[in-house]
Amino acid sequence: MAASRKLYGGSSMSLLLQNDTRIPSSSHQVLDSLWLHTSDPSSFQGSKSMVDFENGRGSNNIRDRSLIFQQGLMEKEEENNNNNNNNNNVCDDDYDPSCFHQTTGNGNSKKRRLTSEQVQFLERSFEVENKLEPERKVQLAKELGLQPRQVAIWFQNRRARFKTKQLEKEYGALKASFDKLKADYESLLQQNHNLKQQVNSLKNKLIPRDKDDENCSLDEKLSPHDVDMMNSNDEKKDQEAITTELMISNSTSNENGSKMPLTHPIMLTCKQEDANSAKSDILDDSDSPHCNDQNHHHHHHRHLSSFMEEEPAESGDFSQDEDDNLSKNLLTLPCLPKVEDNDACYHEQNENTCGFGFPVEDQTFCFWPY
DNA sequence: TTGTGTTTTATTGCCTCC
DNA sequence: GGAGGCAATAAAACACAA
């Protein structure tokens, strides 16, 4: 038998069961006292600490029948020992099933479950240390009236159960983590989808305007919100135009109040209050029906198309770079100037000038004085 | 009572360590 | 090479529904 090479090869073990050394107390008290013994090996009392599990049971639990059976075997064993060795019997072969009250494995033996007290005791021992040194194994076996091999097997199986539980715990934790990440991911996907829908919506609003003639009313294309934005910006522009006219009027008058002919084109600098107003002006003007210059349309459309076409084929991927591109393109959406298209107008394009490229004839700010 | 699934005890074979 | 641990597995014991 292969197992014999291992666990039955330990130190020989005396049969320690003697009725007069059993501790007639409640199981818990017994266990506590035994636990102290186990925790402090120096206080181990050998056969004197043997447990009387039968006294502690007080039930007809089916498991306890094994103990009764076990103890019956013990007593039988004890009789044999008395007969053979005059109460000083030492079983030289722990492995010999006939030498111990509870056999394992072969022969006529059947599996007998440990009593609840035995299991409880082993559990508490396991909590302290889940590995079993030979001395401790023998000690526990003595305490519980089991074979050292049984104690070893119990620890072995207990370690396996413990490992399984740990794995289940880890799996649960990992699964929870995974579920959370998955939920986050799906949320981001949804956000991405919504943003794409917005982009498409804007695209559908803007592109047809390039193709449309002037007969098409903007109000038919734009949402009420867009129309409000437009009106608001138109008002601003009108106000600026009035201001500009006043400035020009003042600058071209001489001391007598008479108008002086100008020999140079007048450059008017319009300050952008902030990027937002610029952006709204840009968008505003692109929506303007005045913005019908062919070149402008070309440019406008090219910008729109370019960033739309850059959209990756794979859905669900909308990177930060693309978001940046979108922002940039929104800023550069309006009709950019083609200076050569209108020789009469001098555009200065820098960040402080009105260089958004509106068609010259539409510009309030750029003119050639007569 | 019986069939079935689960738990516990025990075995086997392989591996590592000393 | 022996001792002991571990994974896989067998098999008995147990729980429980039908």
XYZ file of C-alpha atoms (C1' of nucleotides) in Angstrom:
406
model
C 0.000 0.000 0.000
C 1.455 3.226 -1.127
C 0.127 5.250 1.738
C 2.003 3.153 4.218
C 5.244 4.695 3.119
C 4.133 7.951 4.499
C 1.791 8.604 7.280
C 1.916 5.350 9.030
C 5.627 5.523 9.318
C 5.690 7.943 12.232
C 6.628 7.313 15.768
C 4.964 4.490 17.526
C 2.006 5.437 19.543
C 0.725 4.074 22.744
C -2.884 3.389 23.302
C -3.705 5.922 25.848
C -7.343 5.412 26.483
C -8.077 4.683 30.049
C -11.484 5.326 31.480
C -10.159 6.709 34.703
C -8.268 9.444 32.920
C -11.128 10.827 30.940
C -12.342 14.235 31.768
C -16.015 14.153 32.709
C -16.980 17.668 31.834
C -18.970 19.465 29.234
C -17.576 19.361 25.771
C -16.858 23.048 25.649
C -14.931 23.017 28.849
C -13.077 20.047 27.629
C -12.276 21.680 24.373
C -11.115 24.811 26.067
C -8.842 22.940 28.341
C -7.554 20.923 25.468
C -7.069 24.038 23.464
C -4.826 25.426 26.114
C -2.889 22.249 26.052
C -2.531 22.487 22.340
C -1.529 26.072 22.402
C 1.044 25.402 24.971
C 2.757 22.161 24.140
C 4.730 22.265 27.285
C 1.580 21.798 29.242
C 0.497 18.822 27.266
C -0.595 16.125 29.638
C -0.728 13.181 27.399
C -3.367 10.664 28.235
C -4.637 12.795 31.052
C -6.069 15.245 28.561
C -8.002 12.668 26.643
C -11.505 13.778 25.874
C -14.672 12.055 26.827
C -16.666 13.072 23.796
C -19.471 10.727 24.674
C -20.302 12.711 27.774
C -20.342 15.881 25.828
C -22.684 14.778 23.116
C -26.056 14.200 24.635
C -27.631 13.718 21.249
C -28.554 10.987 18.917
C -26.833 12.642 16.019
C -25.941 10.047 13.498
C -22.413 11.235 13.580
C -22.140 10.354 17.190
C -22.770 6.740 16.415
C -19.386 6.648 14.882
C -17.932 7.803 18.126
C -19.777 5.119 20.012
C -18.501 2.650 17.528
C -15.098 4.136 17.810
C -15.119 3.957 21.528
C -16.372 0.433 21.372
C -13.367 -0.342 19.298
C -11.221 1.526 21.731
C -12.468 -0.529 24.594
C -12.008 -3.668 22.599
C -8.562 -2.539 21.727
C -7.885 -1.831 25.316
C -8.959 -5.308 26.233
C -6.613 -6.723 23.666
C -3.840 -4.605 24.959
C -4.502 -5.726 28.464
C -4.494 -9.300 27.420
C -1.333 -9.061 25.445
C 0.832 -6.670 27.317
C -0.470 -6.186 30.810
C -1.550 -2.570 30.278
C 1.860 -1.500 29.070
C 1.113 -2.309 25.545
C 2.808 -0.237 22.886
C 1.758 -0.765 19.368
C 4.942 -0.934 17.413
C 3.216 -0.595 14.125
C 0.882 2.344 13.894
C 0.019 1.289 10.459
C -1.330 -2.086 11.397
C -5.086 -1.688 11.369
C -5.435 -4.338 13.964
C -3.340 -2.306 16.269
C -5.651 0.653 16.521
C -9.258 1.293 17.187
C -9.965 3.199 14.033
C -8.638 1.820 10.861
C -8.281 3.689 7.656
C -8.728 2.320 4.279
C -8.356 -1.339 3.769
C -10.054 -4.298 5.229
C -13.477 -4.275 6.741
C -13.289 -0.713 7.860
C -15.854 1.807 6.759
C -15.459 5.513 6.746
C -16.454 6.984 10.015
C -16.961 10.650 10.346
C -15.360 12.490 13.159
C -17.535 13.739 15.926
C -18.492 17.372 16.031
C -16.245 17.831 19.037
C -13.329 16.301 17.260
C -13.955 18.447 14.232
C -14.319 21.540 16.369
C -11.083 20.795 18.098
C -9.295 20.235 14.836
C -10.755 23.420 13.425
C -9.404 25.456 16.269
C -6.066 23.859 15.864
C -6.191 24.577 12.179
C -6.899 28.241 12.822
C -3.700 28.533 14.772
C -1.571 26.733 12.231
C -2.746 25.017 9.110
C 0.392 22.977 8.799
C 1.010 20.046 10.979
C 4.379 19.254 12.461
C 4.934 15.618 13.404
C 4.927 16.347 17.115
C 1.724 18.275 16.900
C 0.144 15.608 14.799
C 0.884 12.946 17.348
C -0.257 15.196 20.115
C -3.549 15.958 18.425
C -4.063 12.331 17.652
C -3.586 11.504 21.280
C -5.909 14.243 22.352
C -8.642 13.139 20.028
C -8.175 9.413 20.136
C -7.427 9.247 16.466
C -4.613 7.930 14.424
C -1.946 10.441 13.480
C -2.696 9.551 9.914
C -6.302 10.561 10.373
C -5.234 13.888 11.781
C -2.879 14.378 8.882
C -5.576 13.505 6.378
C -8.004 15.829 8.067
C -5.533 18.696 7.862
C -4.794 17.862 4.291
C -8.430 17.935 3.320
C -8.995 21.001 5.418
C -6.239 22.828 3.601
C -7.826 21.841 0.311
C -11.193 23.183 1.446
C -9.564 26.352 2.675
C -7.871 26.838 -0.642
C -11.131 26.327 -2.480
C -12.818 28.926 -0.289
C -10.012 31.363 -0.880
C -10.280 30.860 -4.600
C -14.007 31.445 -4.450
C -13.425 34.639 -2.523
C -10.836 35.859 -4.971
C -13.077 34.967 -7.855
C -15.913 36.921 -6.309
C -13.716 39.951 -5.797
C -12.368 39.773 -9.312
C -15.822 39.326 -10.748
C -17.110 42.348 -8.869
C -14.196 44.347 -10.175
C -14.789 43.114 -13.674
C -18.493 43.924 -13.532
C -17.729 47.452 -12.415
C -15.225 47.972 -15.182
C -17.651 46.553 -17.677
C -20.382 48.899 -16.527
C -18.011 51.834 -16.826
C -17.006 50.738 -20.275
C -20.578 50.416 -21.449
C -21.373 53.817 -20.038
C -18.496 55.307 -21.994
C -19.673 53.536 -25.099
C -23.083 55.065 -24.667
C -21.584 58.502 -24.200
C -19.515 57.985 -27.300
C -22.575 56.967 -29.223
C -24.462 60.042 -28.100
C -21.609 62.314 -29.066
C -21.447 60.753 -32.488
C -25.112 61.305 -32.922
C -24.618 64.943 -32.063
C -21.833 65.193 -34.604
C -23.974 63.627 -37.273
C -26.825 65.877 -36.387
C -24.645 68.935 -36.765
C -23.226 67.573 -39.958
C -26.683 67.091 -41.405
C -27.560 70.617 -40.508
C -24.496 72.148 -42.057
C -23.755 70.231 -45.202
C -27.082 70.609 -46.990
C -26.716 74.354 -46.637
C -23.731 74.239 -48.911
C -25.786 72.713 -51.610
C -28.905 74.618 -50.997
C -29.753 77.721 -52.790
C -30.871 80.809 -51.048
C -34.459 79.818 -51.329
C -34.057 77.464 -48.502
C -34.955 79.049 -45.239
C -32.511 78.569 -42.486
C -35.280 78.264 -40.019
C -36.341 75.136 -41.751
C -32.974 73.560 -41.118
C -32.124 74.787 -37.713
C -33.545 73.971 -34.403
C -35.195 76.725 -32.396
C -32.095 76.886 -30.262
C -29.918 77.489 -33.284
C -32.232 80.165 -34.556
C -32.130 81.948 -31.235
C -28.377 81.847 -31.251
C -28.333 83.276 -34.725
C -30.647 86.108 -33.911
C -28.668 86.996 -30.871
C -25.463 87.114 -32.845
C -27.046 89.107 -35.634
C -28.023 91.746 -33.182
C -24.458 91.925 -31.946
C -23.167 92.273 -35.447
C -25.558 95.032 -36.287
C -24.484 96.935 -33.238
C -20.834 96.545 -34.180
C -21.541 97.740 -37.680
C -23.125 100.896 -36.376
C -20.168 101.556 -34.137
C -17.776 101.063 -37.000
C -19.629 103.491 -39.183
C -19.408 106.080 -36.493
C -15.683 105.563 -36.122
C -15.124 105.900 -39.821
C -17.214 108.922 -39.988
C -15.166 110.595 -37.290
C -11.813 109.630 -38.650
C -12.454 110.973 -42.116
C -13.636 114.381 -41.131
C -11.305 117.343 -41.060
C -11.254 120.088 -38.583
C -14.011 121.839 -40.491
C -16.128 118.845 -40.469
C -15.757 118.292 -44.144
C -14.921 114.878 -45.462
C -11.397 114.240 -46.592
C -10.700 111.871 -49.439
C -8.727 108.849 -48.335
C -5.913 107.551 -50.360
C -5.472 104.286 -48.483
C -7.813 101.615 -47.651
C -8.991 101.726 -44.150
C -8.249 98.821 -41.948
C -10.613 98.403 -39.166
C -9.640 96.384 -36.211
C -12.391 94.586 -34.525
C -11.562 93.101 -31.179
C -12.786 89.734 -30.276
C -13.984 89.743 -26.767
C -13.248 86.154 -26.376
C -12.947 82.998 -28.278
C -16.526 82.112 -27.700
C -17.844 85.181 -29.352
C -15.485 84.550 -32.206
C -16.718 81.062 -32.463
C -20.306 82.083 -32.406
C -19.634 84.732 -34.988
C -17.917 82.203 -37.107
C -20.690 79.749 -36.933
C -23.122 82.500 -37.201
C -21.731 83.821 -40.357
C -21.409 80.454 -41.896
C -25.082 80.104 -41.354
C -25.696 83.434 -42.857
C -27.409 83.483 -46.201
C -24.864 86.082 -47.210
C -22.166 83.580 -47.068
C -22.647 82.307 -50.538
C -19.234 82.770 -52.005
C -18.153 79.806 -54.018
C -14.684 79.692 -52.605
C -15.996 80.065 -49.218
C -18.328 77.201 -49.807
C -15.519 75.136 -51.009
C -13.442 75.835 -48.057
C -16.241 75.414 -45.685
C -17.203 72.096 -47.072
C -13.656 70.900 -47.161
C -13.260 71.529 -43.482
C -16.399 69.753 -42.591
C -15.666 66.824 -44.773
C -12.150 66.472 -43.607
C -12.961 65.948 -40.022
C -15.916 63.792 -40.812
C -13.808 61.564 -42.967
C -11.205 61.254 -40.281
C -13.635 59.443 -38.188
C -12.361 55.897 -37.729
C -14.238 53.101 -39.310
C -14.428 51.183 -36.101
C -17.364 52.297 -34.089
C -16.947 53.087 -30.479
C -13.570 54.749 -30.875
C -13.649 58.432 -30.500
C -10.372 59.547 -29.097
C -9.396 62.717 -27.354
C -7.463 63.693 -30.450
C -10.581 63.485 -32.469
C -12.343 65.603 -29.940
C -9.589 68.156 -30.290
C -9.885 68.000 -34.037
C -13.547 68.565 -33.751
C -12.982 71.635 -31.625
C -10.399 72.972 -34.036
C -12.582 72.345 -36.998
C -15.464 74.013 -35.372
C -13.255 77.056 -34.939
C -12.144 76.970 -38.534
C -15.437 76.054 -39.986
C -16.419 79.427 -41.388
C -15.635 80.604 -44.805
C -11.993 81.472 -44.919
C -10.903 84.414 -47.062
C -9.568 84.297 -50.508
C -8.035 87.686 -50.631
C -7.385 87.582 -54.318
C -11.054 87.172 -54.894
C -11.613 90.721 -54.053
C -8.916 93.165 -54.900
C -10.876 95.966 -53.473
C -10.552 94.698 -49.994
C -7.491 94.498 -47.869
C -7.621 91.862 -45.244
C -5.227 91.657 -42.472
C -5.392 88.311 -40.935
C -4.117 88.011 -37.532
C -5.672 87.132 -34.258
C -6.558 90.708 -33.522
C -8.183 91.548 -36.741
C -11.323 90.518 -38.334
C -9.724 87.881 -40.404
C -12.488 85.354 -40.489
C -12.687 85.573 -44.206
C -16.136 86.854 -44.753
C -16.842 87.807 -48.299
C -15.799 91.321 -48.793
C -19.123 92.607 -49.948
C -20.626 91.346 -46.774
C -18.103 92.893 -44.507
C -19.147 95.831 -42.592
C -15.593 96.400 -41.421
C -13.670 96.414 -44.625
C -14.177 98.870 -47.328
C -12.375 101.029 -49.762
C -13.121 104.700 -49.293
C -13.789 106.862 -52.224
C -38.277 4.585 0.753
C -35.520 5.979 -2.805
C -32.938 8.676 -5.928
C -29.802 12.344 -6.148
C -26.656 15.857 -4.887
C -23.282 17.347 -1.392
C -19.872 16.713 2.139
C -16.405 14.209 4.398
C -12.944 10.725 4.809
C -9.457 8.248 2.638
C -6.349 6.660 -1.292
C -3.169 7.250 -5.020
C 0.370 9.192 -7.684
C 3.397 12.780 -8.348
C 6.323 16.371 -6.739
C 9.686 18.932 -3.755
C 12.810 19.271 -0.045
C 16.403 17.758 2.913
C 15.651 7.774 -0.662
C 12.413 8.999 2.839
C 8.993 12.316 4.527
C 5.471 15.171 3.633
C 2.436 18.182 0.656
C -0.858 18.548 -2.992
C -4.229 17.480 -6.762
C -7.310 14.252 -8.343
C -10.344 10.916 -7.243
C -13.005 7.105 -4.928
C -16.265 5.973 -1.783
C -18.858 6.267 2.405
C -21.847 9.250 5.009
C -25.201 12.514 4.967
C -29.161 15.703 3.550
C -33.263 16.274 1.318
C -36.970 16.336 -1.971
C -40.481 13.512 -4.197
